[in-house]
Amino acid sequence: MGALMPLEEAQKRVIHLAQRLPPETLPIAKATGRYLAEDLPAKRSQPAGDMSAMDGYAICFEDREGPWTRVGECKAGSPPCPPLKPGETARIFTGALLPEGADTVVMQENVNAEGETVHLMTEASPVKGRHVRHKGGDFDVGDIVLTTGTCLDARALGQAVIAGHGELPVFSLPKIAILSTGDELVEPGQKTALHQIPASNDVMISAMLSAFPAEARNISRIADNMDMLCNALDSARDCDIIVTIGGASVGDHDLVGPAFEKLGGNIDFWKIAMKPGKPLMAGKLGDSIVLALPGNPGSAFVTATLFLLPLIRFCAGATDYMPRQQQAFTTTSLPATTRRAQFLRAKVDASGITAYDSQDSAKLSVLTAANALLCRPAHSPEQKAGTSVPYITI
Ligand code: AMP
Ligand code: MG
């Protein structure tokens, strides 16, 4: 079984087992949440020409005193008005192209229009270029507007569209099998005898993945039986990642490791210097990466956050795939840690971060109440209340 592996080393090794999935091209509407597989150059400049940022009158700054003769009307979606000559102005609206000869927009509130004649109000003094959005002021054709590995969230999709794209090169989705084991597990909502429990982890882990670029399928409630477990693992070999839940310790009924080895899987590591989540196993079964999570809900959640989600993000092409840490002041003192890193279920609010008294990884009530994992690296000294500590939002 060997010694406990330091957390950071284990996290690197899991990523090292993986590779990015091949790219595919998708219509924009189907690319939400995917990661971009190439740098994206703009196909157009934005704005494409000089445009008005206000409703008002387009003038030439040289000719800023007025009065002007109104010769046209420019609105968004219309081709440009004819060029302005000296002494002329054009009514203009937000998003309309400036006519040739105009370089400034005077707000409509600063003029008096009498018929076709437009007078500048006495207190108003136009500023050259004011209320004009210049051609290419946002980006120019050919500029890289999004880089490889960017998550295509709402803003990035908007950016891609304004840059002229209707389809995007993205990394393919990792296929994931979620396999839960244990004679005690019962389908959600079914009656449980005293010796049984509802299989909550399957639903919890699937729900964690639902917000992710992944195609997950559940192979639920495999009995603690060697043949059944081998069959279930074998049936998931088409997946990029096989996640097992439970049965990963070294009890007589913890059969995930033995089944995995019987099928010819290579264990990369087993047992990590962390709490919760010590009995985490990772390895390869053919081309599939197998991640065996411990069965206690708190342990399953923490190890999924620290190992599974980064692995999925990496395979799906993310540049930024590790969990993001933030800092908050601990409201209580925290004892020194040993060689095991700790992830305390905690609550962050305006007063700081407070770890729950009970850190029992079997208690879903504590996990559910928490909104953060307070990170305590291995060999941390005692930390007094008021010290800044890292945490991960959950
Ligand atoms: P194990 O890792 O199989 O020894 O399981 C540790 C604890 O987690 C036991 O109390 C199991 O009953 C519980 N457990 C295992 N799998 C699940 C699951 N899918 N949903 C809820 N609890 C589970
Ligand atoms: Mg079990």
PDB file of C-alpha atoms in Angstrom, residues 185-391:
ATOM      1  CA  LEU A 185     -27.135   1.204  -0.946  1.00  0.00           C
ATOM      2  CA  VAL A 186     -30.769   1.725  -1.911  1.00  0.00           C
ATOM      3  CA  GLU A 187     -32.252   3.745  -4.765  1.00  0.00           C
ATOM      4  CA  PRO A 188     -33.275   7.327  -3.856  1.00  0.00           C
ATOM      5  CA  GLY A 189     -36.748   7.498  -2.345  1.00  0.00           C
ATOM      6  CA  GLN A 190     -37.055   3.756  -1.666  1.00  0.00           C
ATOM      7  CA  LYS A 191     -37.751   2.425   1.813  1.00  0.00           C
ATOM      8  CA  THR A 192     -34.611   1.553   3.758  1.00  0.00           C
ATOM      9  CA  ALA A 193     -34.215  -1.161   6.362  1.00  0.00           C
ATOM     10  CA  LEU A 194     -31.979  -0.443   9.364  1.00  0.00           C
ATOM     11  CA  HIS A 195     -28.949  -1.863   7.614  1.00  0.00           C
ATOM     12  CA  GLN A 196     -29.479   0.145   4.438  1.00  0.00           C
ATOM     13  CA  ILE A 197     -28.928   3.760   3.346  1.00  0.00           C
ATOM     14  CA  PRO A 198     -30.086   5.754   0.310  1.00  0.00           C
ATOM     15  CA  ALA A 199     -27.329   6.072  -2.291  1.00  0.00           C
ATOM     16  CA  SER A 200     -26.816   9.808  -1.902  1.00  0.00           C
ATOM     17  CA  ASN A 201     -23.311  10.069  -3.310  1.00  0.00           C
ATOM     18  CA  ASP A 202     -24.262   9.039  -6.837  1.00  0.00           C
ATOM     19  CA  VAL A 203     -26.777  11.865  -7.086  1.00  0.00           C
ATOM     20  CA  MET A 204     -24.421  14.338  -5.385  1.00  0.00           C
ATOM     21  CA  ILE A 205     -21.476  13.596  -7.685  1.00  0.00           C
ATOM     22  CA  SER A 206     -23.676  13.603 -10.819  1.00  0.00           C
ATOM     23  CA  ALA A 207     -25.066  16.968  -9.764  1.00  0.00           C
ATOM     24  CA  MET A 208     -21.541  18.342  -9.286  1.00  0.00           C
ATOM     25  CA  LEU A 209     -20.751  17.286 -12.847  1.00  0.00           C
ATOM     26  CA  SER A 210     -23.960  18.637 -14.354  1.00  0.00           C
ATOM     27  CA  ALA A 211     -22.479  22.138 -14.397  1.00  0.00           C
ATOM     28  CA  PHE A 212     -19.384  20.778 -16.141  1.00  0.00           C
ATOM     29  CA  PRO A 213     -18.466  20.017 -19.725  1.00  0.00           C
ATOM     30  CA  ALA A 214     -18.825  16.264 -19.333  1.00  0.00           C
ATOM     31  CA  GLU A 215     -21.087  13.449 -20.516  1.00  0.00           C
ATOM     32  CA  ALA A 216     -21.727  11.465 -17.350  1.00  0.00           C
ATOM     33  CA  ARG A 217     -23.598   8.206 -16.903  1.00  0.00           C
ATOM     34  CA  ASN A 218     -24.441   6.451 -13.656  1.00  0.00           C
ATOM     35  CA  ILE A 219     -23.789   2.779 -13.011  1.00  0.00           C
ATOM     36  CA  SER A 220     -25.355   2.723  -9.593  1.00  0.00           C
ATOM     37  CA  ARG A 221     -25.420   0.466  -6.594  1.00  0.00           C
ATOM     38  CA  ILE A 222     -23.073  -2.381  -7.510  1.00  0.00           C
ATOM     39  CA  ALA A 223     -23.098  -4.971  -4.722  1.00  0.00           C
ATOM     40  CA  ASP A 224     -19.893  -5.729  -2.821  1.00  0.00           C
ATOM     41  CA  ASN A 225     -19.252  -8.666  -5.104  1.00  0.00           C
ATOM     42  CA  MET A 226     -16.081  -9.205  -7.089  1.00  0.00           C
ATOM     43  CA  ASP A 227     -17.671 -10.474 -10.311  1.00  0.00           C
ATOM     44  CA  MET A 228     -20.332  -7.773 -10.385  1.00  0.00           C
ATOM     45  CA  LEU A 229     -17.775  -5.067  -9.732  1.00  0.00           C
ATOM     46  CA  CYS A 230     -15.477  -6.419 -12.459  1.00  0.00           C
ATOM     47  CA  ASN A 231     -18.387  -6.500 -14.920  1.00  0.00           C
ATOM     48  CA  ALA A 232     -19.393  -2.946 -14.025  1.00  0.00           C
ATOM     49  CA  LEU A 233     -15.844  -1.623 -14.413  1.00  0.00           C
ATOM     50  CA  ASP A 234     -15.450  -3.524 -17.667  1.00  0.00           C
ATOM     51  CA  SER A 235     -18.667  -2.013 -19.047  1.00  0.00           C
ATOM     52  CA  ALA A 236     -17.276   1.491 -18.454  1.00  0.00           C
ATOM     53  CA  ARG A 237     -14.089   1.050 -20.477  1.00  0.00           C
ATOM     54  CA  ASP A 238     -15.445   3.285 -23.253  1.00  0.00           C
ATOM     55  CA  CYS A 239     -15.290   6.243 -20.806  1.00  0.00           C
ATOM     56  CA  ASP A 240     -12.389   8.663 -20.481  1.00  0.00           C
ATOM     57  CA  ILE A 241     -12.859   8.742 -16.719  1.00  0.00           C
ATOM     58  CA  ILE A 242     -14.349   6.067 -14.450  1.00  0.00           C
ATOM     59  CA  VAL A 243     -15.268   7.380 -11.007  1.00  0.00           C
ATOM     60  CA  THR A 244     -16.034   4.799  -8.369  1.00  0.00           C
ATOM     61  CA  ILE A 245     -17.564   5.726  -5.022  1.00  0.00           C
ATOM     62  CA  GLY A 246     -17.024   3.625  -1.906  1.00  0.00           C
ATOM     63  CA  GLY A 247     -15.195   0.375  -1.430  1.00  0.00           C
ATOM     64  CA  ALA A 248     -11.807   2.028  -1.876  1.00  0.00           C
ATOM     65  CA  SER A 249     -10.419   1.385   1.624  1.00  0.00           C
ATOM     66  CA  VAL A 250      -8.734  -1.844   2.592  1.00  0.00           C
ATOM     67  CA  GLY A 251     -11.567  -3.648   4.413  1.00  0.00           C
ATOM     68  CA  ASP A 252     -12.529  -7.177   3.408  1.00  0.00           C
ATOM     69  CA  HIS A 253     -15.515  -5.771   1.519  1.00  0.00           C
ATOM     70  CA  ASP A 254     -13.640  -2.953  -0.171  1.00  0.00           C
ATOM     71  CA  LEU A 255     -13.294  -4.540  -3.557  1.00  0.00           C
ATOM     72  CA  VAL A 256     -12.661  -1.638  -5.917  1.00  0.00           C
ATOM     73  CA  GLY A 257      -8.858  -1.974  -5.760  1.00  0.00           C
ATOM     74  CA  PRO A 258      -8.816  -5.776  -6.131  1.00  0.00           C
ATOM     75  CA  ALA A 259     -11.387  -5.693  -8.982  1.00  0.00           C
ATOM     76  CA  PHE A 260      -9.416  -2.992 -10.748  1.00  0.00           C
ATOM     77  CA  GLU A 261      -6.196  -5.005 -10.470  1.00  0.00           C
ATOM     78  CA  LYS A 262      -7.920  -8.236 -11.532  1.00  0.00           C
ATOM     79  CA  LEU A 263      -8.965  -6.503 -14.771  1.00  0.00           C
ATOM     80  CA  GLY A 264      -5.360  -5.510 -15.402  1.00  0.00           C
ATOM     81  CA  GLY A 265      -5.577  -1.892 -14.182  1.00  0.00           C
ATOM     82  CA  ASN A 266      -2.433  -0.046 -13.122  1.00  0.00           C
ATOM     83  CA  ILE A 267      -2.649   1.694  -9.775  1.00  0.00           C
ATOM     84  CA  ASP A 268      -0.809   5.005  -9.811  1.00  0.00           C
ATOM     85  CA  PHE A 269      -1.356   5.856  -6.166  1.00  0.00           C
ATOM     86  CA  TRP A 270      -3.583   4.832  -3.284  1.00  0.00           C
ATOM     87  CA  LYS A 271      -3.842   6.742  -0.016  1.00  0.00           C
ATOM     88  CA  ILE A 272      -3.220  10.437   0.257  1.00  0.00           C
ATOM     89  CA  ALA A 273      -1.998  12.608   3.088  1.00  0.00           C
ATOM     90  CA  MET A 274      -5.266  14.471   3.406  1.00  0.00           C
ATOM     91  CA  LYS A 275      -8.305  14.603   5.643  1.00  0.00           C
ATOM     92  CA  PRO A 276     -10.951  13.772   4.661  1.00  0.00           C
ATOM     93  CA  GLY A 277     -10.178  11.592   1.655  1.00  0.00           C
ATOM     94  CA  LYS A 278      -7.233   9.423   2.650  1.00  0.00           C
ATOM     95  CA  PRO A 279      -8.335   6.268   0.783  1.00  0.00           C
ATOM     96  CA  LEU A 280      -8.338   7.813  -2.698  1.00  0.00           C
ATOM     97  CA  MET A 281      -7.021   5.654  -5.493  1.00  0.00           C
ATOM     98  CA  ALA A 282      -6.068   6.658  -9.029  1.00  0.00           C
ATOM     99  CA  GLY A 283      -4.859   4.607 -11.933  1.00  0.00           C
ATOM    100  CA  LYS A 284      -5.492   3.524 -15.516  1.00  0.00           C
ATOM    101  CA  LEU A 285      -7.635   0.732 -16.867  1.00  0.00           C
ATOM    102  CA  GLY A 286      -6.690   0.574 -20.535  1.00  0.00           C
ATOM    103  CA  ASP A 287      -7.210   4.132 -21.814  1.00  0.00           C
ATOM    104  CA  SER A 288      -9.605   5.078 -19.016  1.00  0.00           C
ATOM    105  CA  ILE A 289      -8.495   6.982 -15.939  1.00  0.00           C
ATOM    106  CA  VAL A 290      -9.984   5.464 -12.807  1.00  0.00           C
ATOM    107  CA  LEU A 291     -10.524   7.629  -9.774  1.00  0.00           C
ATOM    108  CA  ALA A 292     -11.791   5.719  -6.742  1.00  0.00           C
ATOM    109  CA  LEU A 293     -13.411   8.076  -4.241  1.00  0.00           C
ATOM    110  CA  PRO A 294     -14.080   7.141  -0.609  1.00  0.00           C
ATOM    111  CA  GLY A 295     -17.708   6.436   0.285  1.00  0.00           C
ATOM    112  CA  ASN A 296     -18.348   8.857   3.130  1.00  0.00           C
ATOM    113  CA  PRO A 297     -20.233  11.809   1.625  1.00  0.00           C
ATOM    114  CA  GLY A 298     -17.860  14.456   3.024  1.00  0.00           C
ATOM    115  CA  SER A 299     -14.823  12.551   1.731  1.00  0.00           C
ATOM    116  CA  ALA A 300     -16.432  11.903  -1.654  1.00  0.00           C
ATOM    117  CA  PHE A 301     -17.296  15.583  -2.035  1.00  0.00           C
ATOM    118  CA  VAL A 302     -13.866  16.882  -0.988  1.00  0.00           C
ATOM    119  CA  THR A 303     -11.930  14.432  -3.180  1.00  0.00           C
ATOM    120  CA  ALA A 304     -14.255  15.131  -6.129  1.00  0.00           C
ATOM    121  CA  THR A 305     -13.612  18.867  -5.671  1.00  0.00           C
ATOM    122  CA  LEU A 306      -9.843  18.465  -5.436  1.00  0.00           C
ATOM    123  CA  PHE A 307      -9.253  15.662  -7.964  1.00  0.00           C
ATOM    124  CA  LEU A 308     -12.240  14.906 -10.182  1.00  0.00           C
ATOM    125  CA  LEU A 309     -13.311  18.420 -11.157  1.00  0.00           C
ATOM    126  CA  PRO A 310      -9.752  19.540 -12.049  1.00  0.00           C
ATOM    127  CA  LEU A 311      -9.288  16.330 -14.063  1.00  0.00           C
ATOM    128  CA  ILE A 312     -12.493  16.983 -16.014  1.00  0.00           C
ATOM    129  CA  ARG A 313     -11.558  20.608 -16.625  1.00  0.00           C
ATOM    130  CA  PHE A 314      -8.114  19.538 -17.832  1.00  0.00           C
ATOM    131  CA  CYS A 315      -9.459  16.856 -20.233  1.00  0.00           C
ATOM    132  CA  ALA A 316     -12.067  19.338 -21.498  1.00  0.00           C
ATOM    133  CA  GLY A 317      -9.260  21.784 -22.350  1.00  0.00           C
ATOM    134  CA  ALA A 318      -9.238  24.332 -19.524  1.00  0.00           C
ATOM    135  CA  THR A 319      -6.026  26.285 -18.958  1.00  0.00           C
ATOM    136  CA  ASP A 320      -7.146  27.194 -15.474  1.00  0.00           C
ATOM    137  CA  TYR A 321      -8.201  23.823 -14.092  1.00  0.00           C
ATOM    138  CA  MET A 322      -7.224  23.716 -10.401  1.00  0.00           C
ATOM    139  CA  PRO A 323      -9.705  24.850  -7.711  1.00  0.00           C
ATOM    140  CA  ARG A 324      -9.429  28.548  -7.050  1.00  0.00           C
ATOM    141  CA  GLN A 325      -8.382  29.547  -3.551  1.00  0.00           C
ATOM    142  CA  GLN A 326      -9.457  32.741  -1.845  1.00  0.00           C
ATOM    143  CA  GLN A 327      -8.466  34.173   1.527  1.00  0.00           C
ATOM    144  CA  ALA A 328     -10.515  34.998   4.602  1.00  0.00           C
ATOM    145  CA  PHE A 329      -9.805  35.637   8.280  1.00  0.00           C
ATOM    146  CA  THR A 330     -10.498  32.641  10.503  1.00  0.00           C
ATOM    147  CA  THR A 331     -12.881  33.508  13.340  1.00  0.00           C
ATOM    148  CA  THR A 332     -11.525  30.673  15.523  1.00  0.00           C
ATOM    149  CA  SER A 333      -8.037  29.445  16.272  1.00  0.00           C
ATOM    150  CA  LEU A 334      -6.966  26.406  14.256  1.00  0.00           C
ATOM    151  CA  PRO A 335      -4.664  23.739  15.686  1.00  0.00           C
ATOM    152  CA  ALA A 336      -1.433  22.798  13.902  1.00  0.00           C
ATOM    153  CA  THR A 337      -1.759  20.094  11.242  1.00  0.00           C
ATOM    154  CA  THR A 338       0.341  16.972  10.835  1.00  0.00           C
ATOM    155  CA  ARG A 339       1.488  15.520   7.504  1.00  0.00           C
ATOM    156  CA  ARG A 340      -2.167  15.294   6.427  1.00  0.00           C
ATOM    157  CA  ALA A 341      -3.607  18.386   4.723  1.00  0.00           C
ATOM    158  CA  GLN A 342      -7.082  19.207   6.002  1.00  0.00           C
ATOM    159  CA  PHE A 343     -10.160  20.543   4.267  1.00  0.00           C
ATOM    160  CA  LEU A 344     -12.543  21.780   6.908  1.00  0.00           C
ATOM    161  CA  ARG A 345     -16.185  22.266   6.057  1.00  0.00           C
ATOM    162  CA  ALA A 346     -16.708  25.935   6.906  1.00  0.00           C
ATOM    163  CA  LYS A 347     -18.941  28.964   6.545  1.00  0.00           C
ATOM    164  CA  VAL A 348     -17.690  32.207   4.996  1.00  0.00           C
ATOM    165  CA  ASP A 349     -19.597  35.392   5.733  1.00  0.00           C
ATOM    166  CA  ALA A 350     -18.888  39.043   6.482  1.00  0.00           C
ATOM    167  CA  SER A 351     -17.299  38.101   9.832  1.00  0.00           C
ATOM    168  CA  GLY A 352     -14.722  35.785   8.204  1.00  0.00           C
ATOM    169  CA  ILE A 353     -14.479  32.012   7.892  1.00  0.00           C
ATOM    170  CA  THR A 354     -15.677  29.635  10.595  1.00  0.00           C
ATOM    171  CA  ALA A 355     -14.926  25.910  10.501  1.00  0.00           C
ATOM    172  CA  TYR A 356     -17.731  23.723  11.846  1.00  0.00           C
ATOM    173  CA  ASP A 357     -17.073  22.006  15.169  1.00  0.00           C
ATOM    174  CA  SER A 358     -17.982  18.635  13.735  1.00  0.00           C
ATOM    175  CA  GLN A 359     -15.847  17.563  10.813  1.00  0.00           C
ATOM    176  CA  ASP A 360     -17.322  14.047  10.627  1.00  0.00           C
ATOM    177  CA  SER A 361     -17.183  13.220   6.919  1.00  0.00           C
ATOM    178  CA  ALA A 362     -20.275  11.018   7.238  1.00  0.00           C
ATOM    179  CA  LYS A 363     -22.434  14.033   8.148  1.00  0.00           C
ATOM    180  CA  LEU A 364     -24.152  15.476   5.115  1.00  0.00           C
ATOM    181  CA  SER A 365     -25.818  18.089   7.343  1.00  0.00           C
ATOM    182  CA  VAL A 366     -22.415  19.733   7.948  1.00  0.00           C
ATOM    183  CA  LEU A 367     -21.407  19.531   4.298  1.00  0.00           C
ATOM    184  CA  THR A 368     -24.737  21.011   3.236  1.00  0.00           C
ATOM    185  CA  ALA A 369     -24.533  23.907   5.686  1.00  0.00           C
ATOM    186  CA  ALA A 370     -20.984  24.757   4.564  1.00  0.00           C
ATOM    187  CA  ASN A 371     -20.194  27.141   1.710  1.00  0.00           C
ATOM    188  CA  ALA A 372     -16.418  26.707   1.809  1.00  0.00           C
ATOM    189  CA  LEU A 373     -13.592  24.270   2.417  1.00  0.00           C
ATOM    190  CA  LEU A 374     -11.050  25.877   4.710  1.00  0.00           C
ATOM    191  CA  CYS A 375      -7.674  24.630   3.426  1.00  0.00           C
ATOM    192  CA  ARG A 376      -5.041  23.673   5.970  1.00  0.00           C
ATOM    193  CA  PRO A 377      -1.885  22.489   4.211  1.00  0.00           C
ATOM    194  CA  ALA A 378       0.166  19.698   5.756  1.00  0.00           C
ATOM    195  CA  HIS A 379       2.503  20.806   8.579  1.00  0.00           C
ATOM    196  CA  SER A 380       0.695  24.136   9.112  1.00  0.00           C
ATOM    197  CA  PRO A 381       1.456  25.810  12.444  1.00  0.00           C
ATOM    198  CA  GLU A 382      -1.367  26.690  14.803  1.00  0.00           C
ATOM    199  CA  GLN A 383      -3.276  29.693  13.513  1.00  0.00           C
ATOM    200  CA  LYS A 384      -4.836  32.239  15.820  1.00  0.00           C
ATOM    201  CA  ALA A 385      -8.264  33.759  15.257  1.00  0.00           C
ATOM    202  CA  GLY A 386      -7.921  36.715  12.899  1.00  0.00           C
ATOM    203  CA  THR A 387      -5.260  35.064  10.708  1.00  0.00           C
ATOM    204  CA  SER A 388      -5.848  35.033   6.950  1.00  0.00           C
ATOM    205  CA  VAL A 389      -6.376  31.467   5.681  1.00  0.00           C
ATOM    206  CA  PRO A 390      -7.045  30.001   2.221  1.00  0.00           C
ATOM    207  CA  TYR A 391     -10.382  28.480   1.290  1.00  0.00           C
TER     208      TYR A 391
END
